Amino acid sequence: MRIPTKLSLGTILFAAVAALLPPTAGAAPGALAVADGFASVDALGQDGTTGGAGGATVTATTAAQFLDYIARPEPLIVQVSGVITLPTGDSDGMHDVASDKTIVGLGSTARLTGGGLNIGLPVDDDTTSPPANAVHNVIIRNIAFDGATDDLINVQMFSHHVWIDHNDFSNGDDGAVDIKRGSDYVTVSWNRFHDHDKTSLVGHDDENAAQDTGRLRVTYHHNYFDASDQRNPRVRFGEVHVYNNYYRDSSYGVASTMNAGVTLEGNYFFSVNNPARVDFSGDLGRLVQRDNILVDCNHEIETRGTVTAPSQSYAYTADPASTVPTVVPAGAGVGKI
């Protein structure tokens, strides 16, 4: 398991204060956990990612309660109890999450079905730098997502400091977790993706350089891409760190295009046609790789150029790739925090 050796000032202070306080009454296990990867970096006026820390703890058992809580302006820890079916209505089933929220499932049965979560302002192609009211500081943990008519989770429009951890994603109509339109400082960790096609997009499209260049810093670690067919992730423009993920039975793992920079290390690819590509569609990307294991794959990992080392932004310790097929399925998904 990854043990962080360095954390941002904000997350260090938060953890120190949290250790001195009694647990919030009724708070779910892991509700006060600390983000790692790019989500831990102090930037854009935000010290790491702490979600709803400092706010009240509330529990949602119905869609009406849940949608009320996630839209409130104040910090909140929103516990999800049981199965909640999200309405489609006039939003194509996508529901906005406000800043400073921790959304965490209780036990191993919390589930959001029929709709997805949108973390970000409405799309505006004319906005090319982070607005003052960009959505930020959101944590989503320990929830099963399925059956959305659009994305399961969509992060957009310069949203920053988002941690998506220990969830289960399946059977969405479009992306499982899409990160785009200038979003930044995001970590996707210890999730299971299965029974899904277009898993995770980083970068909206080839024409979106004005919003995306210099942003889209995302960490993917210890995720179980369990026969999730493609986009695990598919990256444009961003700087993305992909380590210690387990890939099983997919058409391709990672694609780096439009001069994106991907660091690929310590992953295990089993029966993946193309583990990682830079010659895909659009302009070529950059990709460096080390310590990955390929078993029953039809192609080698494609590499090109140089990439800024993730260790210049945050500290981490990668597990040996040989341990990934055991460690990741055992720890990824719901009911494991």
Short mmCIF file of C-alpha atoms in Angstrom, two decimals, residues 52-334:
data_model
loop_
_atom_site.label_atom_id
_atom_site.label_comp_id
_atom_site.label_asym_id
_atom_site.label_seq_id
_atom_site.Cartn_x
_atom_site.Cartn_y
_atom_site.Cartn_z
CA GLY A 52 -16.19 19.11 3.98
CA ALA A 53 -13.81 19.08 6.96
CA GLY A 54 -14.99 21.50 9.62
CA GLY A 55 -18.59 21.30 8.48
CA ALA A 56 -21.53 19.36 9.83
CA THR A 57 -22.07 15.67 9.12
CA VAL A 58 -25.42 14.86 7.50
CA THR A 59 -26.88 11.61 6.18
CA ALA A 60 -28.88 11.25 2.96
CA THR A 61 -31.25 8.35 2.41
CA THR A 62 -33.33 9.92 -0.39
CA ALA A 63 -32.56 11.74 -3.61
CA ALA A 64 -34.18 14.93 -2.32
CA GLN A 65 -31.96 14.98 0.76
CA PHE A 66 -28.83 14.14 -1.19
CA LEU A 67 -29.35 16.81 -3.86
CA ASP A 68 -30.12 19.42 -1.21
CA TYR A 69 -26.97 18.65 0.77
CA ILE A 70 -24.50 18.55 -2.13
CA ALA A 71 -25.73 21.92 -3.44
CA ARG A 72 -25.38 23.83 -0.16
CA PRO A 73 -22.67 26.53 -0.06
CA GLU A 74 -21.15 25.60 3.30
CA PRO A 75 -18.68 22.77 4.03
CA LEU A 76 -20.49 19.48 4.65
CA ILE A 77 -19.69 15.82 5.12
CA VAL A 78 -22.55 14.12 3.26
CA GLN A 79 -23.01 10.46 4.15
CA VAL A 80 -24.87 8.28 1.66
CA SER A 81 -26.91 5.48 3.19
CA GLY A 82 -28.25 2.69 1.00
CA VAL A 83 -29.35 3.05 -2.62
CA ILE A 84 -30.36 6.46 -3.97
CA THR A 85 -31.82 6.77 -7.47
CA LEU A 86 -30.98 10.14 -8.98
CA PRO A 87 -33.58 11.76 -11.23
CA THR A 88 -32.94 12.54 -14.89
CA GLY A 89 -35.23 15.57 -15.19
CA ASP A 90 -33.98 18.36 -17.46
CA SER A 91 -30.29 17.88 -16.56
CA ASP A 92 -29.74 14.55 -18.35
CA GLY A 93 -29.23 13.09 -14.90
CA MET A 94 -26.18 15.21 -14.01
CA HIS A 95 -26.34 16.92 -10.61
CA ASP A 96 -24.05 19.71 -9.43
CA VAL A 97 -21.76 19.37 -6.41
CA ALA A 98 -20.78 22.61 -4.63
CA SER A 99 -17.33 23.35 -3.19
CA ASP A 100 -16.09 22.05 0.17
CA LYS A 101 -17.93 18.75 0.21
CA THR A 102 -17.04 15.25 1.32
CA ILE A 103 -19.50 12.71 -0.11
CA VAL A 104 -18.89 9.34 1.50
CA GLY A 105 -20.82 6.08 1.54
CA LEU A 106 -21.74 4.26 4.73
CA GLY A 107 -20.56 0.66 4.90
CA SER A 108 -20.39 -1.33 1.66
CA THR A 109 -23.91 -0.73 0.28
CA ALA A 110 -23.99 2.98 -0.58
CA ARG A 111 -24.98 3.41 -4.22
CA LEU A 112 -25.96 6.25 -6.57
CA THR A 113 -27.79 4.99 -9.63
CA GLY A 114 -29.57 6.47 -12.65
CA GLY A 115 -27.65 9.75 -12.68
CA GLY A 116 -24.22 11.28 -12.22
CA LEU A 117 -22.37 14.02 -10.37
CA ASN A 118 -21.10 17.19 -12.04
CA ILE A 119 -18.24 18.99 -10.32
CA GLY A 120 -17.92 22.29 -12.12
CA LEU A 121 -19.55 25.43 -13.45
CA PRO A 122 -21.59 25.40 -16.67
CA VAL A 123 -19.52 25.09 -19.83
CA ASP A 124 -18.23 28.40 -21.20
CA ASP A 125 -15.74 28.16 -24.07
CA ASP A 126 -14.82 31.85 -23.69
CA THR A 127 -13.45 31.35 -20.16
CA THR A 128 -9.77 30.46 -20.48
CA SER A 129 -8.48 30.96 -16.93
CA PRO A 130 -9.78 29.80 -13.55
CA PRO A 131 -12.71 31.95 -12.39
CA ALA A 132 -12.89 33.04 -8.76
CA ASN A 133 -15.94 30.86 -8.17
CA ALA A 134 -14.52 27.67 -9.67
CA VAL A 135 -15.75 24.58 -7.81
CA HIS A 136 -13.03 23.21 -5.57
CA ASN A 137 -12.18 20.99 -2.61
CA VAL A 138 -14.44 17.98 -3.23
CA ILE A 139 -13.94 14.42 -1.96
CA ILE A 140 -16.02 11.44 -3.16
CA ARG A 141 -15.40 8.07 -1.47
CA ASN A 142 -16.86 4.62 -0.91
CA ILE A 143 -19.85 4.80 -3.27
CA ALA A 144 -20.99 2.55 -6.12
CA PHE A 145 -22.05 4.49 -9.22
CA ASP A 146 -23.99 2.92 -12.06
CA GLY A 147 -26.69 3.42 -14.67
CA ALA A 148 -26.11 7.11 -15.42
CA THR A 149 -27.59 8.43 -18.66
CA ASP A 150 -24.44 10.56 -19.14
CA ASP A 151 -21.22 10.48 -17.07
CA LEU A 152 -20.97 8.88 -13.66
CA ILE A 153 -18.69 11.73 -12.49
CA ASN A 154 -17.80 14.74 -14.61
CA VAL A 155 -15.18 17.28 -13.48
CA GLN A 156 -15.13 20.44 -15.62
CA MET A 157 -14.60 24.19 -15.99
CA PHE A 158 -11.45 24.76 -13.91
CA SER A 159 -12.62 22.75 -10.91
CA HIS A 160 -9.65 21.94 -8.74
CA HIS A 161 -8.60 19.85 -5.77
CA VAL A 162 -10.85 16.85 -6.26
CA TRP A 163 -10.20 13.42 -4.74
CA ILE A 164 -12.15 10.40 -6.08
CA ASP A 165 -11.26 7.38 -3.96
CA HIS A 166 -12.46 3.82 -3.21
CA ASN A 167 -15.53 3.89 -5.42
CA ASP A 168 -17.06 1.37 -7.84
CA PHE A 169 -17.98 2.55 -11.36
CA SER A 170 -20.01 0.60 -13.92
CA ASN A 171 -22.61 0.83 -16.67
CA GLY A 172 -22.59 4.56 -17.35
CA ASP A 173 -23.77 5.81 -20.72
CA ASP A 174 -20.66 7.93 -21.37
CA GLY A 175 -17.59 8.45 -19.18
CA ALA A 176 -17.09 6.89 -15.77
CA VAL A 177 -14.82 9.70 -14.50
CA ASP A 178 -14.15 12.51 -17.00
CA ILE A 179 -11.80 15.39 -16.12
CA LYS A 180 -11.74 18.27 -18.57
CA ARG A 181 -11.97 21.96 -19.47
CA GLY A 182 -9.13 23.30 -17.35
CA SER A 183 -9.72 21.20 -14.25
CA ASP A 184 -6.64 20.68 -12.10
CA TYR A 185 -5.11 18.95 -9.07
CA VAL A 186 -7.17 15.78 -9.13
CA THR A 187 -6.45 12.33 -7.70
CA VAL A 188 -8.31 9.16 -8.74
CA SER A 189 -7.30 6.31 -6.43
CA TRP A 190 -8.31 2.83 -5.32
CA ASN A 191 -11.42 2.67 -7.54
CA ARG A 192 -12.79 -0.32 -9.44
CA PHE A 193 -13.98 0.29 -13.01
CA HIS A 194 -15.89 -2.56 -14.68
CA ASP A 195 -18.66 -3.27 -17.18
CA HIS A 196 -17.96 0.07 -18.78
CA ASP A 197 -16.57 1.22 -22.14
CA LYS A 198 -15.18 4.79 -22.13
CA THR A 199 -13.71 4.92 -18.68
CA SER A 200 -11.83 8.15 -18.04
CA LEU A 201 -11.15 11.13 -20.28
CA VAL A 202 -8.60 13.80 -19.37
CA GLY A 203 -9.00 16.77 -21.72
CA HIS A 204 -12.17 17.72 -23.56
CA ASP A 205 -11.10 17.55 -27.21
CA ASP A 206 -8.23 18.33 -29.56
CA GLU A 207 -9.37 21.95 -30.00
CA ASN A 208 -9.46 22.84 -26.30
CA ALA A 209 -5.84 23.88 -25.77
CA ALA A 210 -6.82 27.36 -24.52
CA GLN A 211 -8.49 25.91 -21.43
CA ASP A 212 -6.43 22.77 -20.90
CA THR A 213 -2.78 23.60 -21.61
CA GLY A 214 -0.80 23.92 -18.39
CA ARG A 215 -3.60 22.34 -16.35
CA LEU A 216 -5.17 18.87 -16.05
CA ARG A 217 -2.67 17.65 -13.45
CA VAL A 218 -4.12 14.28 -12.41
CA THR A 219 -2.86 11.26 -10.46
CA TYR A 220 -4.28 7.76 -11.03
CA HIS A 221 -3.04 5.16 -8.58
CA HIS A 222 -4.12 1.73 -7.34
CA ASN A 223 -7.20 1.59 -9.54
CA TYR A 224 -8.56 -1.72 -10.81
CA PHE A 225 -9.43 -1.37 -14.49
CA ASP A 226 -11.37 -4.61 -14.57
CA ALA A 227 -12.24 -5.21 -18.25
CA SER A 228 -13.08 -1.53 -18.65
CA ASP A 229 -12.42 -1.39 -22.35
CA GLN A 230 -10.73 1.94 -23.11
CA ARG A 231 -9.70 5.41 -21.86
CA ASN A 232 -7.93 4.20 -18.76
CA PRO A 233 -7.22 7.17 -19.04
CA ARG A 234 -7.16 8.88 -22.46
CA VAL A 235 -5.18 12.13 -22.02
CA ARG A 236 -4.94 15.40 -23.94
CA PHE A 237 -2.73 18.36 -22.93
CA GLY A 238 -2.43 17.40 -19.24
CA GLU A 239 0.39 16.18 -17.01
CA VAL A 240 -0.78 12.84 -15.64
CA HIS A 241 0.82 10.32 -13.29
CA VAL A 242 -0.39 6.72 -13.66
CA TYR A 243 1.10 4.27 -11.17
CA ASN A 244 0.34 0.95 -9.51
CA ASN A 245 -2.89 0.34 -11.40
CA TYR A 246 -4.07 -3.13 -12.39
CA TYR A 247 -5.32 -3.51 -15.98
CA ARG A 248 -7.16 -6.65 -17.01
CA ASP A 249 -8.76 -7.47 -20.38
CA SER A 250 -9.11 -4.20 -22.29
CA SER A 251 -8.48 -2.89 -25.78
CA TYR A 252 -6.09 -0.23 -24.54
CA GLY A 253 -4.88 1.15 -21.25
CA VAL A 254 -3.48 4.68 -21.52
CA ALA A 255 -3.33 7.08 -24.45
CA SER A 256 -1.26 10.28 -24.41
CA THR A 257 -2.03 12.79 -27.17
CA MET A 258 -1.92 16.52 -27.93
CA ASN A 259 1.48 16.88 -26.22
CA ALA A 260 0.18 15.55 -22.91
CA GLY A 261 2.85 14.25 -20.56
CA VAL A 262 2.20 10.86 -18.91
CA THR A 263 4.41 9.11 -16.38
CA LEU A 264 3.53 5.41 -16.36
CA GLU A 265 5.14 3.36 -13.63
CA GLY A 266 4.68 0.22 -11.63
CA ASN A 267 1.48 -0.86 -13.36
CA TYR A 268 0.47 -4.42 -14.22
CA PHE A 269 -1.16 -5.08 -17.60
CA PHE A 270 -2.79 -8.46 -18.18
CA SER A 271 -4.39 -9.26 -21.54
CA VAL A 272 -4.44 -5.65 -22.73
CA ASN A 273 -4.13 -5.22 -26.48
CA ASN A 274 -2.31 -1.85 -26.31
CA PRO A 275 -1.09 -1.07 -22.79
CA ALA A 276 -0.10 2.53 -23.59
CA ARG A 277 -0.02 4.61 -26.77
CA VAL A 278 1.22 7.98 -27.99
CA ASP A 279 0.31 7.41 -31.67
CA PHE A 280 -3.45 7.35 -31.31
CA SER A 281 -5.46 10.25 -32.76
CA GLY A 282 -4.61 13.91 -32.93
CA ASP A 283 -1.07 15.12 -32.27
CA LEU A 284 1.36 12.83 -30.52
CA GLY A 285 1.69 12.89 -26.77
CA ARG A 286 4.66 12.30 -24.49
CA LEU A 287 5.04 9.24 -22.28
CA VAL A 288 7.80 7.82 -20.12
CA GLN A 289 7.54 4.38 -18.54
CA ARG A 290 9.36 2.39 -15.90
CA ASP A 291 8.87 -0.79 -13.92
CA ASN A 292 5.64 -1.87 -15.62
CA ILE A 293 4.77 -5.55 -16.16
CA LEU A 294 3.02 -6.80 -19.33
CA VAL A 295 1.49 -10.28 -19.50
CA ASP A 296 -0.34 -11.62 -22.57
CA CYS A 297 -0.40 -8.17 -24.20
CA ASN A 298 -0.25 -7.79 -27.98
CA HIS A 299 1.84 -4.62 -28.12
CA GLU A 300 4.62 -2.99 -26.16
CA ILE A 301 4.25 0.34 -24.35
CA GLU A 302 4.84 3.27 -26.71
CA THR A 303 7.14 5.99 -25.33
CA ARG A 304 8.09 9.43 -26.57
CA GLY A 305 9.84 12.53 -25.25
CA THR A 306 10.33 13.65 -21.67
CA VAL A 307 7.87 14.34 -18.87
CA THR A 308 8.20 16.41 -15.70
CA ALA A 309 8.70 13.99 -12.81
CA PRO A 310 5.65 13.81 -10.50
CA SER A 311 8.06 13.84 -7.54
CA GLN A 312 8.66 17.52 -8.28
CA SER A 313 5.06 18.14 -7.19
CA TYR A 314 4.49 15.58 -4.43
CA ALA A 315 6.18 12.62 -2.77
CA TYR A 316 4.96 9.08 -3.16
CA THR A 317 6.19 5.51 -2.85
CA ALA A 318 5.21 3.06 -5.58
CA ASP A 319 4.61 -0.59 -4.78
CA PRO A 320 6.50 -3.21 -6.81
CA ALA A 321 4.49 -3.91 -9.96
CA SER A 322 4.58 -7.64 -9.18
CA THR A 323 2.37 -7.06 -6.11
CA VAL A 324 -0.30 -5.06 -7.97
CA PRO A 325 -2.54 -8.03 -9.04
CA THR A 326 -2.89 -8.94 -5.37
CA VAL A 327 -2.84 -5.58 -3.63
CA VAL A 328 -5.17 -3.65 -5.94
CA PRO A 329 -8.19 -6.02 -6.24
CA ALA A 330 -8.00 -6.58 -2.49
CA GLY A 331 -8.07 -2.88 -1.69
CA ALA A 332 -9.93 -1.14 -4.52
CA GLY A 333 -13.63 -0.37 -4.52
CA VAL A 334 -16.26 0.10 -1.82
#
